[in-house]
Amino acid sequence: MRISIIGAGEMGGAFAMGLLKGTIFQPSEITVSNRHEDKLSPFARLGAGVTTDNRAAADGADIVAIVVKPDVVYTVVEELKPILDYSRQVIVNMAASISIAELEQWFDKDGEVPGIFQVLPNIGIEERASMSFITPNTKGSADSAKVQSIFDDLGRTMLVNERLLNSGNALAGCGIAYAMRYVRAAAEAGVELGFSGKDATGIILQTMEGAVKLLKASGNHPEVEIDKVTTPGGMTIRGLNTMEKYGFSNAVIEGIKAPLKPKA
């Protein structure tokens, strides 16, 4: 099986690196295409095929992943459409805000469309730790297991109705940045408490890893685990109550919902 990635920007590059670290594809089965050649050298050094010609990349691939900015997707589709074989090639679109209906309209050739998957991962895909949301079109449903297995190798996946894609992106795609902002803020507090910036960051990262592992292992609601470390009159409850005084939970909830609200 061969896969081609059209676009080597932040997400395209992260996707390519994740695949190169993964177990599904050999490096020789991965091709990365990008208009600017300077972005391709890291993938070439790891054994992937590279090219500045999108058509050359797509030709012969079983899966063609379009990983460009939303306003470039139509141009890429128009470029690739004449050479694609809809009977065997599957399209994976990772650009947010493009509907399956739009993609089917753009790819249409005399009433025929390819199998299409909308996939919204997050940048953790580079380390095979993405949360990826997947929606196939009707034709693509036959290949759902194959496509899902690729992204399962790069983290965790969820097949969702298309209406939930943007919600998933707000929760996990944007959410990875929110988690990193927490790390930054907590590390700054650590510096105030006397640790070096490097040590404070390491402490926070290890603490977050422990919290994640506890929740995954137990399956408990977060409050159950919180109660285990919240003693009456203790440090934890004072810290939690102070965070709530300054709007911690509400800020998180409203921040996650904000990208889905109409722009003013």
mmCIF file of C-alpha atoms in Angstrom:
data_model
loop_
_atom_site.group_PDB
_atom_site.id
_atom_site.type_symbol
_atom_site.label_atom_id
_atom_site.label_comp_id
_atom_site.label_asym_id
_atom_site.label_seq_id
_atom_site.Cartn_x
_atom_site.Cartn_y
_atom_site.Cartn_z
ATOM 1 C CA MET A 1 0.000 0.000 0.000
ATOM 2 C CA ARG A 2 1.316 3.434 -0.937
ATOM 3 C CA ILE A 3 0.343 6.828 0.464
ATOM 4 C CA SER A 4 1.039 10.304 -0.842
ATOM 5 C CA ILE A 5 0.832 13.469 1.225
ATOM 6 C CA ILE A 6 0.107 16.690 -0.628
ATOM 7 C CA GLY A 7 1.471 19.495 1.522
ATOM 8 C CA ALA A 8 4.378 19.563 3.965
ATOM 9 C CA GLY A 9 3.302 22.411 6.236
ATOM 10 C CA GLU A 10 2.847 22.020 9.976
ATOM 11 C CA MET A 11 0.152 19.318 9.778
ATOM 12 C CA GLY A 12 1.354 17.681 6.559
ATOM 13 C CA GLY A 13 4.876 17.468 7.914
ATOM 14 C CA ALA A 14 3.666 16.116 11.256
ATOM 15 C CA PHE A 15 1.550 13.497 9.461
ATOM 16 C CA ALA A 16 4.507 12.412 7.345
ATOM 17 C CA MET A 17 6.768 12.140 10.381
ATOM 18 C CA GLY A 18 4.153 10.115 12.236
ATOM 19 C CA LEU A 19 3.855 7.700 9.326
ATOM 20 C CA LEU A 20 7.631 7.381 9.137
ATOM 21 C CA LYS A 21 7.700 6.452 12.843
ATOM 22 C CA GLY A 22 4.703 4.136 12.501
ATOM 23 C CA THR A 23 4.228 0.466 11.664
ATOM 24 C CA ILE A 24 1.898 0.569 8.648
ATOM 25 C CA PHE A 25 4.134 1.927 5.894
ATOM 26 C CA GLN A 26 7.742 1.449 4.893
ATOM 27 C CA PRO A 27 9.490 4.769 4.118
ATOM 28 C CA SER A 28 9.618 3.804 0.448
ATOM 29 C CA GLU A 29 5.802 3.590 0.436
ATOM 30 C CA ILE A 30 5.415 7.224 1.539
ATOM 31 C CA THR A 31 5.659 10.185 -0.833
ATOM 32 C CA VAL A 32 5.544 13.814 0.298
ATOM 33 C CA SER A 33 4.834 16.623 -2.135
ATOM 34 C CA ASN A 34 5.367 20.313 -1.506
ATOM 35 C CA ARG A 35 5.834 23.340 -3.745
ATOM 36 C CA HIS A 36 8.826 24.511 -1.733
ATOM 37 C CA GLU A 37 11.624 21.987 -1.959
ATOM 38 C CA ASP A 38 13.367 23.107 1.241
ATOM 39 C CA LYS A 39 10.601 21.547 3.353
ATOM 40 C CA LEU A 40 11.106 18.116 1.819
ATOM 41 C CA SER A 41 14.667 17.299 2.882
ATOM 42 C CA PRO A 42 13.791 15.905 6.369
ATOM 43 C CA PHE A 43 11.519 13.286 4.804
ATOM 44 C CA ALA A 44 14.009 12.394 2.085
ATOM 45 C CA ARG A 45 16.673 11.784 4.730
ATOM 46 C CA LEU A 46 14.350 9.267 6.382
ATOM 47 C CA GLY A 47 13.758 7.390 3.127
ATOM 48 C CA ALA A 48 10.443 8.808 1.916
ATOM 49 C CA GLY A 49 9.926 9.814 -1.684
ATOM 50 C CA VAL A 50 9.720 13.569 -2.201
ATOM 51 C CA THR A 51 8.625 15.758 -5.087
ATOM 52 C CA THR A 52 7.451 19.262 -5.913
ATOM 53 C CA ASP A 53 4.950 17.828 -8.426
ATOM 54 C CA ASN A 54 1.582 16.980 -6.850
ATOM 55 C CA ARG A 55 0.482 14.913 -9.832
ATOM 56 C CA ALA A 56 3.636 12.829 -9.724
ATOM 57 C CA ALA A 57 3.052 12.227 -6.018
ATOM 58 C CA ALA A 58 -0.567 11.133 -6.487
ATOM 59 C CA ASP A 59 0.136 8.893 -9.479
ATOM 60 C CA GLY A 60 0.374 5.305 -8.238
ATOM 61 C CA ALA A 61 -0.702 6.042 -4.654
ATOM 62 C CA ASP A 62 -3.469 4.007 -3.037
ATOM 63 C CA ILE A 63 -4.261 6.849 -0.630
ATOM 64 C CA VAL A 64 -3.867 10.527 -1.485
ATOM 65 C CA ALA A 65 -3.894 12.791 1.564
ATOM 66 C CA ILE A 66 -4.586 16.474 0.940
ATOM 67 C CA VAL A 67 -3.042 18.386 3.817
ATOM 68 C CA VAL A 68 -3.098 22.021 2.744
ATOM 69 C CA LYS A 69 -4.859 25.171 3.945
ATOM 70 C CA PRO A 70 -8.617 25.190 3.281
ATOM 71 C CA ASP A 71 -8.383 27.930 0.657
ATOM 72 C CA VAL A 72 -5.937 25.833 -1.384
ATOM 73 C CA VAL A 73 -7.939 22.583 -1.417
ATOM 74 C CA TYR A 74 -9.988 23.422 -4.521
ATOM 75 C CA THR A 75 -6.837 24.249 -6.498
ATOM 76 C CA VAL A 76 -5.246 20.950 -5.479
ATOM 77 C CA VAL A 77 -8.386 19.013 -6.391
ATOM 78 C CA GLU A 78 -8.499 20.629 -9.839
ATOM 79 C CA GLU A 79 -4.848 19.749 -10.338
ATOM 80 C CA LEU A 80 -5.197 16.101 -9.311
ATOM 81 C CA LYS A 81 -8.648 15.246 -10.658
ATOM 82 C CA PRO A 82 -7.608 14.450 -14.272
ATOM 83 C CA ILE A 83 -5.039 11.835 -13.213
ATOM 84 C CA LEU A 84 -6.853 10.133 -10.337
ATOM 85 C CA ASP A 85 -8.313 6.644 -10.707
ATOM 86 C CA TYR A 86 -11.509 6.642 -8.637
ATOM 87 C CA SER A 87 -11.834 2.876 -8.861
ATOM 88 C CA ARG A 88 -8.810 2.279 -6.644
ATOM 89 C CA GLN A 89 -7.575 5.539 -5.110
ATOM 90 C CA VAL A 90 -8.917 6.925 -1.837
ATOM 91 C CA ILE A 91 -8.818 10.602 -0.881
ATOM 92 C CA VAL A 92 -8.113 11.773 2.662
ATOM 93 C CA ASN A 93 -8.760 15.466 3.234
ATOM 94 C CA MET A 94 -7.332 16.993 6.412
ATOM 95 C CA ALA A 95 -8.278 20.603 5.747
ATOM 96 C CA ALA A 96 -10.923 21.759 8.187
ATOM 97 C CA SER A 97 -14.041 23.644 7.107
ATOM 98 C CA ILE A 98 -14.393 21.760 3.799
ATOM 99 C CA SER A 99 -17.518 19.601 3.627
ATOM 100 C CA ILE A 100 -17.800 16.192 2.001
ATOM 101 C CA ALA A 101 -20.504 17.631 -0.264
ATOM 102 C CA GLU A 102 -18.043 20.269 -1.503
ATOM 103 C CA LEU A 103 -15.330 17.691 -2.078
ATOM 104 C CA GLU A 104 -17.700 15.421 -4.009
ATOM 105 C CA GLN A 105 -18.765 18.350 -6.154
ATOM 106 C CA TRP A 106 -15.159 19.320 -6.877
ATOM 107 C CA PHE A 107 -14.015 15.751 -7.574
ATOM 108 C CA ASP A 108 -17.046 14.828 -9.702
ATOM 109 C CA LYS A 109 -16.158 13.322 -13.105
ATOM 110 C CA ASP A 110 -19.248 12.497 -15.130
ATOM 111 C CA GLY A 111 -21.170 11.545 -12.008
ATOM 112 C CA GLU A 112 -18.342 9.545 -10.458
ATOM 113 C CA VAL A 113 -16.605 10.466 -7.202
ATOM 114 C CA PRO A 114 -13.780 8.760 -5.287
ATOM 115 C CA GLY A 115 -13.931 7.365 -1.801
ATOM 116 C CA ILE A 116 -13.399 10.415 0.388
ATOM 117 C CA PHE A 117 -12.493 10.690 4.050
ATOM 118 C CA GLN A 118 -12.568 13.827 6.134
ATOM 119 C CA VAL A 119 -9.922 13.335 8.811
ATOM 120 C CA LEU A 120 -9.179 15.927 11.491
ATOM 121 C CA PRO A 121 -6.157 14.942 13.610
ATOM 122 C CA ASN A 122 -4.119 17.131 15.910
ATOM 123 C CA ILE A 123 -0.442 17.964 15.836
ATOM 124 C CA GLY A 124 0.298 15.093 18.232
ATOM 125 C CA ILE A 125 0.189 12.898 15.136
ATOM 126 C CA GLU A 126 3.911 13.552 14.722
ATOM 127 C CA GLU A 127 4.545 11.474 17.852
ATOM 128 C CA ARG A 128 1.798 8.938 17.056
ATOM 129 C CA ALA A 129 -0.344 10.490 19.792
ATOM 130 C CA SER A 130 -3.115 12.223 17.850
ATOM 131 C CA MET A 131 -6.813 12.273 18.559
ATOM 132 C CA SER A 132 -8.239 11.939 15.039
ATOM 133 C CA PHE A 133 -11.859 12.254 13.925
ATOM 134 C CA ILE A 134 -12.863 10.427 10.729
ATOM 135 C CA THR A 135 -15.894 10.727 8.457
ATOM 136 C CA PRO A 136 -16.176 8.844 5.143
ATOM 137 C CA ASN A 137 -18.466 9.609 2.237
ATOM 138 C CA THR A 138 -20.768 6.815 1.086
ATOM 139 C CA LYS A 139 -18.229 5.347 -1.333
ATOM 140 C CA GLY A 140 -15.426 5.609 1.200
ATOM 141 C CA SER A 141 -17.314 3.560 3.789
ATOM 142 C CA ALA A 142 -16.026 0.366 2.192
ATOM 143 C CA ASP A 143 -12.470 1.425 3.065
ATOM 144 C CA SER A 144 -13.215 2.715 6.566
ATOM 145 C CA ALA A 145 -11.374 -0.092 8.356
ATOM 146 C CA LYS A 146 -8.258 0.451 6.244
ATOM 147 C CA VAL A 147 -8.160 4.199 6.765
ATOM 148 C CA GLN A 148 -9.001 3.960 10.454
ATOM 149 C CA SER A 149 -6.186 1.446 10.985
ATOM 150 C CA ILE A 150 -3.688 3.963 9.601
ATOM 151 C CA PHE A 151 -4.762 6.638 12.062
ATOM 152 C CA ASP A 152 -5.093 4.150 14.919
ATOM 153 C CA ASP A 153 -1.368 3.577 14.436
ATOM 154 C CA LEU A 154 -0.893 7.324 14.948
ATOM 155 C CA GLY A 155 -2.909 7.699 18.144
ATOM 156 C CA ARG A 156 -6.601 7.243 18.827
ATOM 157 C CA THR A 157 -9.454 7.558 16.319
ATOM 158 C CA MET A 158 -13.185 8.096 16.381
ATOM 159 C CA LEU A 159 -15.571 7.603 13.463
ATOM 160 C CA VAL A 160 -18.097 10.428 13.731
ATOM 161 C CA ASN A 161 -20.991 11.993 11.910
ATOM 162 C CA GLU A 162 -19.759 14.900 9.807
ATOM 163 C CA ARG A 163 -21.609 17.414 11.994
ATOM 164 C CA LEU A 164 -19.248 16.528 14.877
ATOM 165 C CA LEU A 165 -16.010 17.123 12.975
ATOM 166 C CA ASN A 166 -15.737 20.786 13.913
ATOM 167 C CA SER A 167 -16.652 20.000 17.511
ATOM 168 C CA GLY A 168 -13.937 17.366 17.613
ATOM 169 C CA ASN A 169 -11.470 19.825 16.145
ATOM 170 C CA ALA A 170 -12.361 22.405 18.813
ATOM 171 C CA LEU A 171 -11.941 19.829 21.568
ATOM 172 C CA ALA A 172 -8.802 18.036 20.358
ATOM 173 C CA GLY A 173 -7.261 20.010 17.504
ATOM 174 C CA CYS A 174 -7.394 23.347 19.330
ATOM 175 C CA GLY A 175 -7.300 21.516 22.640
ATOM 176 C CA ILE A 176 -3.671 20.489 22.302
ATOM 177 C CA ALA A 177 -2.755 24.171 22.267
ATOM 178 C CA TYR A 178 -4.897 24.768 25.349
ATOM 179 C CA ALA A 179 -3.076 21.967 27.171
ATOM 180 C CA MET A 180 0.264 23.488 26.218
ATOM 181 C CA ARG A 181 -0.871 26.887 27.469
ATOM 182 C CA TYR A 182 -1.652 25.247 30.830
ATOM 183 C CA VAL A 183 1.861 23.763 30.869
ATOM 184 C CA ARG A 184 3.325 27.204 30.235
ATOM 185 C CA ALA A 185 1.248 28.865 32.958
ATOM 186 C CA ALA A 186 1.936 26.120 35.504
ATOM 187 C CA ALA A 187 5.662 26.238 34.721
ATOM 188 C CA GLU A 188 5.662 30.012 35.278
ATOM 189 C CA ALA A 189 4.119 29.375 38.684
ATOM 190 C CA GLY A 190 6.864 26.832 39.317
ATOM 191 C CA VAL A 191 9.499 29.461 38.611
ATOM 192 C CA GLU A 192 7.836 31.766 41.135
ATOM 193 C CA LEU A 193 8.057 28.907 43.630
ATOM 194 C CA GLY A 194 11.808 28.630 43.092
ATOM 195 C CA PHE A 195 12.358 26.013 40.362
ATOM 196 C CA SER A 196 14.212 26.663 37.141
ATOM 197 C CA GLY A 197 12.027 27.002 34.056
ATOM 198 C CA LYS A 198 13.326 23.687 32.692
ATOM 199 C CA ASP A 199 12.732 21.824 35.948
ATOM 200 C CA ALA A 200 9.284 23.351 36.405
ATOM 201 C CA THR A 201 8.256 22.292 32.892
ATOM 202 C CA GLY A 202 9.532 18.758 33.497
ATOM 203 C CA ILE A 203 7.581 18.541 36.751
ATOM 204 C CA ILE A 204 4.365 19.659 35.067
ATOM 205 C CA LEU A 205 4.780 17.283 32.125
ATOM 206 C CA GLN A 206 5.362 14.315 34.440
ATOM 207 C CA THR A 207 2.381 15.355 36.552
ATOM 208 C CA MET A 208 0.133 15.550 33.478
ATOM 209 C CA GLU A 209 1.368 12.157 32.304
ATOM 210 C CA GLY A 210 0.480 10.686 35.691
ATOM 211 C CA ALA A 211 -2.992 12.227 35.609
ATOM 212 C CA VAL A 212 -3.646 10.860 32.124
ATOM 213 C CA LYS A 213 -2.468 7.364 33.046
ATOM 214 C CA LEU A 214 -4.589 7.304 36.201
ATOM 215 C CA LEU A 215 -7.732 8.297 34.313
ATOM 216 C CA LYS A 216 -7.099 5.834 31.500
ATOM 217 C CA ALA A 217 -6.326 2.962 33.864
ATOM 218 C CA SER A 218 -9.254 3.558 36.214
ATOM 219 C CA GLY A 219 -11.901 4.814 33.798
ATOM 220 C CA ASN A 220 -13.052 7.035 36.655
ATOM 221 C CA HIS A 221 -14.637 10.449 36.374
ATOM 222 C CA PRO A 222 -11.897 13.057 37.014
ATOM 223 C CA GLU A 223 -13.590 14.156 40.251
ATOM 224 C CA VAL A 224 -13.110 10.678 41.720
ATOM 225 C CA GLU A 225 -9.354 10.959 41.266
ATOM 226 C CA ILE A 226 -9.381 14.595 42.444
ATOM 227 C CA ASP A 227 -11.076 13.521 45.686
ATOM 228 C CA LYS A 228 -8.185 11.146 46.394
ATOM 229 C CA VAL A 229 -5.742 14.040 46.716
ATOM 230 C CA THR A 230 -8.090 16.653 48.170
ATOM 231 C CA THR A 231 -7.915 16.466 51.961
ATOM 232 C CA PRO A 232 -10.026 18.746 54.183
ATOM 233 C CA GLY A 233 -8.266 22.056 54.709
ATOM 234 C CA GLY A 234 -5.326 20.907 52.587
ATOM 235 C CA MET A 235 -3.215 22.499 49.859
ATOM 236 C CA THR A 236 -5.105 20.962 46.942
ATOM 237 C CA ILE A 237 -8.557 22.233 47.868
ATOM 238 C CA ARG A 238 -7.174 25.730 48.491
ATOM 239 C CA GLY A 239 -5.551 25.688 45.082
ATOM 240 C CA LEU A 240 -8.644 24.355 43.317
ATOM 241 C CA ASN A 241 -10.945 26.860 44.963
ATOM 242 C CA THR A 242 -8.621 29.716 44.043
ATOM 243 C CA MET A 243 -8.557 28.559 40.408
ATOM 244 C CA GLU A 244 -12.343 28.488 40.382
ATOM 245 C CA LYS A 245 -12.468 31.938 41.980
ATOM 246 C CA TYR A 246 -10.588 33.211 38.930
ATOM 247 C CA GLY A 247 -12.851 31.318 36.522
ATOM 248 C CA PHE A 248 -10.718 28.295 35.615
ATOM 249 C CA SER A 249 -13.474 25.832 34.625
ATOM 250 C CA ASN A 250 -15.609 28.442 32.917
ATOM 251 C CA ALA A 251 -12.606 29.780 30.996
ATOM 252 C CA VAL A 252 -11.816 26.278 29.720
ATOM 253 C CA ILE A 253 -15.421 25.555 28.715
ATOM 254 C CA GLU A 254 -15.915 28.892 26.979
ATOM 255 C CA GLY A 255 -12.509 28.712 25.305
ATOM 256 C CA ILE A 256 -13.266 25.308 23.785
ATOM 257 C CA LYS A 257 -16.676 26.457 22.569
ATOM 258 C CA ALA A 258 -15.435 29.789 21.203
ATOM 259 C CA PRO A 259 -14.070 28.519 17.839
ATOM 260 C CA LEU A 260 -17.534 27.169 16.970
ATOM 261 C CA LYS A 261 -19.297 30.490 17.515
ATOM 262 C CA PRO A 262 -19.921 32.815 14.536
ATOM 263 C CA LYS A 263 -17.314 35.513 14.113
ATOM 264 C CA ALA A 264 -18.458 38.915 15.266
#
